[in-house]
XYZ file of C-alpha atoms in Angstrom:
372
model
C 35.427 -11.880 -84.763
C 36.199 -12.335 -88.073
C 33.939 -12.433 -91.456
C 35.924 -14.860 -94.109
C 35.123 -15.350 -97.671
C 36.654 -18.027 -99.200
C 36.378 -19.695 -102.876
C 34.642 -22.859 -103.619
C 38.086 -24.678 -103.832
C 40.101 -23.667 -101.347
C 42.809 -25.818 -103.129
C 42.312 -24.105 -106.393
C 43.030 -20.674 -106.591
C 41.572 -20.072 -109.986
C 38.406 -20.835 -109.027
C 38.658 -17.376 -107.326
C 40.072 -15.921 -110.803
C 37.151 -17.430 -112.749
C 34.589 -15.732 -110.528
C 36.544 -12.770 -110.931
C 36.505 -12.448 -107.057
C 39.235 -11.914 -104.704
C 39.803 -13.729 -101.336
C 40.206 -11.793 -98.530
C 39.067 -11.667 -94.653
C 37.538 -8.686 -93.204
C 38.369 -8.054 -89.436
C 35.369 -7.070 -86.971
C 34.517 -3.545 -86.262
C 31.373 -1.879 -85.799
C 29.640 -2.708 -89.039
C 30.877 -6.294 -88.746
C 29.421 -6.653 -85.728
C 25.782 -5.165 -86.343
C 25.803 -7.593 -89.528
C 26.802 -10.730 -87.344
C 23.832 -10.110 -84.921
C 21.349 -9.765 -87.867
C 22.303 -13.195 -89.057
C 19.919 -16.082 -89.194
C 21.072 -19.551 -90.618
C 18.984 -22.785 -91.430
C 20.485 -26.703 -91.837
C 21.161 -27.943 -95.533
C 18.119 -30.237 -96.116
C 17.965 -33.367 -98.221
C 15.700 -32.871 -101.253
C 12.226 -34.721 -101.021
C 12.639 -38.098 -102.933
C 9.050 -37.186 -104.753
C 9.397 -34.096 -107.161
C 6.941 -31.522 -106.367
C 7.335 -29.858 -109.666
C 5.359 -26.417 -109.669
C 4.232 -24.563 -112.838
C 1.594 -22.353 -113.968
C -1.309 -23.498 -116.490
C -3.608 -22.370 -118.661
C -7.001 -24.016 -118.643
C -8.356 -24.844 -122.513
C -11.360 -26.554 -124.366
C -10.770 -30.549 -125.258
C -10.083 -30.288 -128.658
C -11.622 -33.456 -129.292
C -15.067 -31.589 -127.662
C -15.320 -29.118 -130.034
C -17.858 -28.940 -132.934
C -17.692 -26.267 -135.476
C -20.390 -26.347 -137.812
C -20.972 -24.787 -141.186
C -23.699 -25.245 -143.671
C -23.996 -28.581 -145.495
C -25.282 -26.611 -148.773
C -25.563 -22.576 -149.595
C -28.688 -20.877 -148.988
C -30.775 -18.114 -146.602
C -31.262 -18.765 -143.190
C -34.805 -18.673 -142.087
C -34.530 -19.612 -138.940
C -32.188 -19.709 -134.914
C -33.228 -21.350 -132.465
C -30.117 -21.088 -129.925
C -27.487 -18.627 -128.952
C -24.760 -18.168 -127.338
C -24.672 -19.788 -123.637
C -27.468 -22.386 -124.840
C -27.123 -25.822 -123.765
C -28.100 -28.387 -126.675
C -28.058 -32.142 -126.711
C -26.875 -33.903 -129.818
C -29.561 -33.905 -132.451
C -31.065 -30.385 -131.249
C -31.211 -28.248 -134.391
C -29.773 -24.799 -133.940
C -30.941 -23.155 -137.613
C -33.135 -23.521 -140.429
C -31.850 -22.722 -143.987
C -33.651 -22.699 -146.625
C -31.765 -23.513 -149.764
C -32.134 -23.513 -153.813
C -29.725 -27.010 -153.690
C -31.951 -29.176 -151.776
C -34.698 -28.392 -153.559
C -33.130 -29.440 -156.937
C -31.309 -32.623 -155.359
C -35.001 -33.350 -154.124
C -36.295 -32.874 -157.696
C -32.881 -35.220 -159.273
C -34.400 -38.004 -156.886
C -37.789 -37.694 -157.931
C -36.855 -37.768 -161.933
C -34.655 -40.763 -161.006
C -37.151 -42.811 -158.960
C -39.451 -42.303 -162.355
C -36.924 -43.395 -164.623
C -36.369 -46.735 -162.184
C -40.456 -47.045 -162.491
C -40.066 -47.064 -166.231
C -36.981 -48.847 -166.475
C -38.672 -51.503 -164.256
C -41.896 -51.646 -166.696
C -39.927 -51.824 -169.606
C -37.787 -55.033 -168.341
C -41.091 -56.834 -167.592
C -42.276 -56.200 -171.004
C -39.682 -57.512 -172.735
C -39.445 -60.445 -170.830
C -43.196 -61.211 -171.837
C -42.009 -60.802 -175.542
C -39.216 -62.897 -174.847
C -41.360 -65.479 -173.829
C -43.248 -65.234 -176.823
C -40.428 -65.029 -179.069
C -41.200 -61.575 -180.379
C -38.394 -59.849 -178.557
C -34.074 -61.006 -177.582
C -32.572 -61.670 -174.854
C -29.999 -58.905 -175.306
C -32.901 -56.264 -174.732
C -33.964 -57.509 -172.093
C -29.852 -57.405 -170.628
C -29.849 -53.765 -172.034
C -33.751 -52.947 -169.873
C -31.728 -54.341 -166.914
C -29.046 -52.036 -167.311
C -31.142 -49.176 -167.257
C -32.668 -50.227 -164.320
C -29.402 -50.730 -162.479
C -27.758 -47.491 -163.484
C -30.958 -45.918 -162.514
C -30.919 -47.335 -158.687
C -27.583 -46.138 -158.830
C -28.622 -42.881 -159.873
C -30.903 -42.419 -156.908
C -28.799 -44.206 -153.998
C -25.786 -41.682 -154.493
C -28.344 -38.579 -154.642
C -30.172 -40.082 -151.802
C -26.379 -40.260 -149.511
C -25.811 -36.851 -150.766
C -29.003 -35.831 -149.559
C -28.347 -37.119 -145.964
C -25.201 -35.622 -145.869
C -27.367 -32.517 -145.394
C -29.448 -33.569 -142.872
C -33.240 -33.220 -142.023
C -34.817 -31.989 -145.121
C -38.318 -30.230 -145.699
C -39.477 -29.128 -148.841
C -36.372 -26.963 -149.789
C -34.966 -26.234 -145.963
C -32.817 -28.170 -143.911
C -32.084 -27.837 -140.176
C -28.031 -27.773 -138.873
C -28.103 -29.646 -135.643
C -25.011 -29.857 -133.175
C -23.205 -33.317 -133.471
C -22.710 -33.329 -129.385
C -23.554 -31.998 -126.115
C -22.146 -29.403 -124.467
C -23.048 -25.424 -125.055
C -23.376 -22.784 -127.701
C -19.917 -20.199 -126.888
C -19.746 -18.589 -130.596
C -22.857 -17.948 -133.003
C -21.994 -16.136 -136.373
C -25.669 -17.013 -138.008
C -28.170 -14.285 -138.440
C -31.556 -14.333 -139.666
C -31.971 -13.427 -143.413
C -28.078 -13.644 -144.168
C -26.667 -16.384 -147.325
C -24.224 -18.575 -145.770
C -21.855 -20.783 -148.146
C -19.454 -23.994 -147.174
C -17.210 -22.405 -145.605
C -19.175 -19.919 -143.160
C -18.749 -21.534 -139.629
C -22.181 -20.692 -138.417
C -22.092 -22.394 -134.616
C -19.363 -23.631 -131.972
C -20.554 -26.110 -129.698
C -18.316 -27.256 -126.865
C -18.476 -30.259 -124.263
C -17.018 -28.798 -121.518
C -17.308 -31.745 -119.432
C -13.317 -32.585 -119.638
C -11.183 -29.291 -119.573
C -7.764 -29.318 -121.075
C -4.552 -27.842 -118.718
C -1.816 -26.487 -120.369
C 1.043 -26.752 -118.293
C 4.548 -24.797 -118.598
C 7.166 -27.274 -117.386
C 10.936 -25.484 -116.988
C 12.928 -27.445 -119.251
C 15.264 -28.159 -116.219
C 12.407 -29.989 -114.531
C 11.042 -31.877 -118.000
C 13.687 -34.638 -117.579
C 10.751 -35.958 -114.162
C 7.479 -35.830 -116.289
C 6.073 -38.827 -118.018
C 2.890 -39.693 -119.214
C 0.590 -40.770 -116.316
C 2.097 -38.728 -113.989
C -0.262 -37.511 -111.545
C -1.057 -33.566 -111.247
C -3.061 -31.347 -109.293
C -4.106 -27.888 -109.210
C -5.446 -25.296 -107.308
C -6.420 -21.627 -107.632
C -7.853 -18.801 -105.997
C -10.960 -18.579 -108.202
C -11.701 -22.166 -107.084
C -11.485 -21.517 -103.433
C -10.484 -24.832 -101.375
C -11.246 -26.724 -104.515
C -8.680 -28.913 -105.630
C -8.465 -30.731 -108.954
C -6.488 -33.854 -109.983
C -5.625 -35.134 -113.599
C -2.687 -37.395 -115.335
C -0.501 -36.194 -117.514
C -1.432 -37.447 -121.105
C 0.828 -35.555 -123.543
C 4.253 -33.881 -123.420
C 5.615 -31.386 -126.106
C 8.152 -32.645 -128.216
C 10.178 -29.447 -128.136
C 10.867 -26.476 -125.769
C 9.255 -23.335 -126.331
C 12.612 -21.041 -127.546
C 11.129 -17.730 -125.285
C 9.899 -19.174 -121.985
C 12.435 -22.281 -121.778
C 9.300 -24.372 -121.506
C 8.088 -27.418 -122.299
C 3.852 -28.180 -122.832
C 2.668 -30.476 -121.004
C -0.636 -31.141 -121.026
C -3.321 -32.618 -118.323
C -7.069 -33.489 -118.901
C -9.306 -32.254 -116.065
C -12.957 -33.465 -115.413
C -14.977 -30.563 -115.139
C -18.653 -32.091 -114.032
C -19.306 -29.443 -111.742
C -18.560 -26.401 -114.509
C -15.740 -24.902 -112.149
C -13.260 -24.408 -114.615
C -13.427 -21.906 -117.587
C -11.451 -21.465 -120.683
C -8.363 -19.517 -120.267
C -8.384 -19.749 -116.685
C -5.054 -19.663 -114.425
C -4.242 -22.575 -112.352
C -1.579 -23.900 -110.313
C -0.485 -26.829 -111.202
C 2.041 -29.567 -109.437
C 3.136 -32.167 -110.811
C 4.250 -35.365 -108.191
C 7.184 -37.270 -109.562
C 8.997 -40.339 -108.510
C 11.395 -40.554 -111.381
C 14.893 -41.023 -109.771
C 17.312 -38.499 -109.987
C 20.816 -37.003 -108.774
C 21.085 -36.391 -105.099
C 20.531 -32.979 -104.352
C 19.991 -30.470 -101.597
C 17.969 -27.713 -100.838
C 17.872 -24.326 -99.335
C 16.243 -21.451 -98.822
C 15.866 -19.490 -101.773
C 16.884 -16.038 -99.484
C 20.379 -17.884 -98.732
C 21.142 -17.995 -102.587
C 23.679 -15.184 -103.698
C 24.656 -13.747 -106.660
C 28.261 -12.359 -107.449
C 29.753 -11.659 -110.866
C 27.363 -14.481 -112.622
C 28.622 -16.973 -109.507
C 25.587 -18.283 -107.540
C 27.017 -19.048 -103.738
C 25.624 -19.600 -100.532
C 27.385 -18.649 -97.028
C 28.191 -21.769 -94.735
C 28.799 -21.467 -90.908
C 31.926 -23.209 -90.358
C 32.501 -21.580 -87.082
C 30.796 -19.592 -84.527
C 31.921 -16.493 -86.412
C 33.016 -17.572 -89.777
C 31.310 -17.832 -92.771
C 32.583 -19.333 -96.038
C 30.928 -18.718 -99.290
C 30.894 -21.732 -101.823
C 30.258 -21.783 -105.318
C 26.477 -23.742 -105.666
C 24.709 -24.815 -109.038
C 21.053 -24.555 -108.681
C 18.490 -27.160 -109.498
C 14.522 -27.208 -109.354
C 12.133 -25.026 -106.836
C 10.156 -26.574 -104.345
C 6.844 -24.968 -103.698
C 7.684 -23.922 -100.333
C 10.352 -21.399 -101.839
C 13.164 -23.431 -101.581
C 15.958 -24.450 -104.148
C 17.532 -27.257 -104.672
C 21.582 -26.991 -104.795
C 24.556 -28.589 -105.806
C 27.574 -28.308 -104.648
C 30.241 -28.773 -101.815
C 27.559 -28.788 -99.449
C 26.660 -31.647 -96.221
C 22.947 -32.439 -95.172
C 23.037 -30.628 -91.732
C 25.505 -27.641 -92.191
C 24.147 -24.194 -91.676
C 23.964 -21.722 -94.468
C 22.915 -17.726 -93.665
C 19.360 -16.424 -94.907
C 18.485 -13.879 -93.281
C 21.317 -11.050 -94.042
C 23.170 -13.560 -96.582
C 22.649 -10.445 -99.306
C 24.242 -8.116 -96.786
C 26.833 -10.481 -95.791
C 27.576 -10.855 -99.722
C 28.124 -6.804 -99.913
C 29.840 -6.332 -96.847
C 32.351 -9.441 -97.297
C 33.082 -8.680 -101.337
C 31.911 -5.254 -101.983
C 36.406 -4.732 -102.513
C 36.166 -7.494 -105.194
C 32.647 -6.780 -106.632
C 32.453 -3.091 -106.346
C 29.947 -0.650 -104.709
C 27.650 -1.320 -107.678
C 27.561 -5.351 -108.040
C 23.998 -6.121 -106.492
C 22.433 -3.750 -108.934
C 23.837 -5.453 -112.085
C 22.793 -8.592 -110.375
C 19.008 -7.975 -110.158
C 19.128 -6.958 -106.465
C 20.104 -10.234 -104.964
């Protein structure tokens, strides 16, 4: 019985020298044999034609369901009439402020409506003298002017007005642009609030936002349209589909990840902002042939990925892999000089790795390699 390690190219010796490993074979004796018995192997497999791409995500509010509102003009509110968790329709007015600047603009249109009355008066006047040859033409132009720039006058104070809202007397109500529900309320009875004070948030959370974390090795298989779906524990047996509908431009420099993102119809309320989800994305895109393995039968040795092929009853080669996606069902794809159907060890690969190197690697390698 005989446990042989041999380099990926057995007709290149360097390859050995590049993994900084040496070849040898180990003859059977006891430990040999209590190893051999503990083996288990499994057959190369063809990877699936459809990419099961697995990632985590992050659930998020639509952006484009979001309302943050602020006060149209300065003043004191008077009045709330939601809070936080409310549910409000569009129109529904969530506060009453009263405020010194819609009182005055109410008072500008008002003066200017009066000065229209008398422009008007005055233009129908002169016309009469006109007629009568007591009075020009050119003041009755110049009455007419006055009456235009005076409807002028009142049409922009009366837009600026509405960009306020509801007006009465000198308060005006904010009301929420949208449905959806009240998650952050700043606004306090009594307080000033200015421009820039954002008062209420208001979010539709009918469509849900996922945030996915592609691998930049797997990015290359995601397009637009692709479809995704996701599960997780705090949904139960629930399971959620959406499309892909935007892809980062660039990978994030930390995580080697690229953002994709998913919409999500959330009718039923089941999701929630900043929840965890799995997420897998199915892809067709076409790409290299590859195999896959176990993820127990890959080894590490001096920075060398390898997995151990039967190639006898009692021989076991190790070859030099490079490793591709994961598969959901904790397997890896490989590449490599590797056959659909050969056998490669799982079960006791790691031990088969110490006892068949640890002259090359050294007593400590599978420490410095993470414990595989």
């Amino acid at each position: 019985l005989a446990l042989l390690w041999r380099t990926l190219d057995r007709d290149r010796s360097q390859a050995g020298d590049e993994a900084g490993l040496d070849v040898r074979e180990a003859h059977a004796d006891a430990i040999g044999r209590r190893l051999v018995a503990g083996l288990r192997t499994v057959a190369v497999e063809r990877a699936p034609k459809q990419r099961e791409i697995g990632a985590i995500a992050t659930v998020r509010y639509d952006a484009t369901r979001i309302a943050r509102l602020n006060p149209r003009a300065e003043g004191v509110i008077k009045a709330l009439h939601v809070d936080i968790g409310s549910r409000v329709e569009v129109g529904t007015v969530l506060a009453q402020i009263e405020s010194a600047a819609v009182g005055e603009s109410q008072v500008r249109i008002a003066t200017a409506k009066a000065r229209l009355a008398l422009a008007r008066k005055q233009v129908a006047r002169l016309a009469s003298l006109v007629a009568e040859g007591a009075a020009s033409q050119r003041a009755v132009d110049e009455a007419q002017g006055d009456v235009r720039e005076a409807e002028g006058e009142i049409a922009a104070l009366v837009a600026q007005q509405a960009l306020i809202g509801k007006t009465e007397g000198r308060t005006y109500g904010i009301e929420s642009p949208i449905a959806g529900v009240v998650v952050t309320r700043t606004a306090s009875i009594g307080a000033f609030v200015d421009h820039d004070d954002v008062l209420f948030e208001v979010v539709d959370t009918s469509v849900m936002w996922a945030e996915i974390e592609v691998p930049e090795l797997d990015i290359g298989a995601v397009s637009t349209g692709l479809t995704v779906t996701f599960r997780s524990e705090a949904l139960g047996d629930h399971e959620l589909t959406g499309t892909v509908d935007y892809i980062a431009p660039e990978v994030d420099a930390h995580s080697r990840t690229v953002l994709v993102r998913a919409a999500l119809d959330n009718a039923h309320g089941l999701l929630r902002a900043n929840m965890f989800v799995r997420a897998e994305l199915h892809s067709n895109a076409a790409t290299t042939p590859a195999l896959v393995v176990p993820r127990a039968a890959v080894q590490v040795a001096k920075l060398v990925s390898m997995v151990f092929v039967q190639v006898a009853p009692d021989v076991y080669e190790g070859r030099r892999v490079t490793l591709g996606r994961s598969l959901r069902d904790d397997r890896i794809e490989v590449r490599g000089r590797l056959v659909e159907g050969e056998r490669v060890v799982d079960r006791g690969a790691f031990l088969l790795k110490t006892e068949t190197l640890k002259d090359s690697i050294g007593a400590g390698c599978c420490a410095d390699d993470g414990g595989k």
